[in-house]
Amino acid sequence: MQPADSPDALLHATTEGIARRVTGEKGPATALRSVRELIDNDEAELALDDLARVIEYFRILILRVEYDQLVTAATLLNSMDSLLETGVERLVTA
């Protein structure tokens, strides 16, 4: 089990929250399953990249708390470019 503030735990929580909201939407659900597999295989940096691209591609609105979790994970992984390159911040909703 990962500490609650580890990049893996933060990415897992964010991915699960998004997955619950897009249940029934085949494209995003399938893509998020791949992100979960990366997290489960200790590939947090790749998972962050993929999650940011999934959010961007499917134009998934994310909650402020989810964005904050992504920023924290990206900072811990020294991978803020994953978020900045995709413009995920434009898809943050209240």
Short mmCIF file of C-alpha atoms in Angstrom, two decimals:
data_model
loop_
_atom_site.label_atom_id
_atom_site.label_comp_id
_atom_site.label_asym_id
_atom_site.label_seq_id
_atom_site.Cartn_x
_atom_site.Cartn_y
_atom_site.Cartn_z
CA MET A 1 0.00 0.00 0.00
CA GLN A 2 1.31 3.42 -0.99
CA PRO A 3 1.28 6.43 1.37
CA ALA A 4 -1.73 8.67 0.67
CA ASP A 5 0.54 11.47 -0.57
CA SER A 6 2.61 9.32 -2.93
CA PRO A 7 2.38 10.02 -6.67
CA ASP A 8 0.89 6.55 -7.22
CA ALA A 9 -1.84 7.08 -4.62
CA LEU A 10 -2.66 10.56 -5.92
CA LEU A 11 -2.86 9.34 -9.52
CA HIS A 12 -4.95 6.34 -8.47
CA ALA A 13 -7.44 8.54 -6.59
CA THR A 14 -7.70 10.99 -9.49
CA THR A 15 -8.09 8.26 -12.11
CA GLU A 16 -10.77 6.49 -10.07
CA GLY A 17 -12.74 9.71 -9.56
CA ILE A 18 -12.68 10.48 -13.26
CA ALA A 19 -13.53 6.87 -14.14
CA ARG A 20 -16.63 6.99 -11.94
CA ARG A 21 -17.88 10.07 -13.77
CA VAL A 22 -17.30 8.68 -17.26
CA THR A 23 -18.74 5.25 -16.59
CA GLY A 24 -20.60 4.10 -19.66
CA GLU A 25 -18.48 6.15 -22.06
CA LYS A 26 -16.50 3.44 -23.83
CA GLY A 27 -13.56 5.54 -25.10
CA PRO A 28 -12.55 7.28 -21.89
CA ALA A 29 -13.29 4.22 -19.72
CA THR A 30 -11.00 2.02 -21.82
CA ALA A 31 -8.23 4.63 -21.85
CA LEU A 32 -8.48 5.11 -18.08
CA ARG A 33 -8.16 1.35 -17.59
CA SER A 34 -4.76 1.58 -19.30
CA VAL A 35 -3.76 4.42 -16.98
CA ARG A 36 -4.73 2.27 -13.98
CA GLU A 37 -2.57 -0.57 -15.29
CA LEU A 38 0.42 1.77 -15.50
CA ILE A 39 -0.16 2.90 -11.91
CA ASP A 40 -0.49 -0.72 -10.74
CA ASN A 41 2.83 -1.51 -12.46
CA ASP A 42 4.66 1.33 -10.67
CA GLU A 43 4.86 3.46 -13.81
CA ALA A 44 3.58 6.67 -12.20
CA GLU A 45 5.39 9.02 -14.57
CA LEU A 46 3.99 7.27 -17.66
CA ALA A 47 0.57 7.11 -16.00
CA LEU A 48 0.64 10.87 -15.42
CA ASP A 49 1.51 11.49 -19.08
CA ASP A 50 -1.21 9.15 -20.28
CA LEU A 51 -3.83 10.52 -17.88
CA ALA A 52 -3.12 14.08 -18.99
CA ARG A 53 -3.45 13.04 -22.64
CA VAL A 54 -6.69 11.12 -21.96
CA ILE A 55 -8.16 14.17 -20.21
CA GLU A 56 -7.10 16.39 -23.11
CA TYR A 57 -8.20 14.05 -25.90
CA PHE A 58 -11.64 13.28 -24.49
CA ARG A 59 -12.07 16.83 -23.11
CA ILE A 60 -12.91 15.39 -19.70
CA LEU A 61 -13.78 18.05 -17.16
CA ILE A 62 -11.88 17.53 -13.93
CA LEU A 63 -12.63 18.79 -10.46
CA ARG A 64 -10.35 21.31 -8.76
CA VAL A 65 -9.36 18.70 -6.15
CA GLU A 66 -8.39 16.28 -8.94
CA TYR A 67 -6.33 18.94 -10.65
CA ASP A 68 -4.60 19.71 -7.35
CA GLN A 69 -3.82 16.00 -6.94
CA LEU A 70 -2.36 15.92 -10.45
CA VAL A 71 -0.21 18.96 -9.75
CA THR A 72 1.06 17.43 -6.51
CA ALA A 73 1.85 14.12 -8.24
CA ALA A 74 3.54 15.93 -11.13
CA THR A 75 5.62 18.00 -8.72
CA LEU A 76 6.71 14.89 -6.79
CA LEU A 77 7.62 13.19 -10.08
CA ASN A 78 9.30 16.33 -11.42
CA SER A 79 6.98 16.09 -14.44
CA MET A 80 4.95 19.29 -14.54
CA ASP A 81 5.53 19.37 -18.29
CA SER A 82 3.00 16.52 -18.61
CA LEU A 83 0.27 18.86 -17.41
CA LEU A 84 1.53 22.04 -19.02
CA GLU A 85 1.92 20.54 -22.50
CA THR A 86 -1.63 19.21 -22.57
CA GLY A 87 -3.34 22.26 -21.10
CA VAL A 88 -5.24 20.20 -18.53
CA GLU A 89 -5.80 23.33 -16.41
CA ARG A 90 -8.30 24.57 -19.04
CA LEU A 91 -10.58 21.63 -18.21
CA VAL A 92 -10.86 22.30 -14.49
CA THR A 93 -14.39 22.80 -13.25
CA ALA A 94 -15.73 23.83 -9.87
#
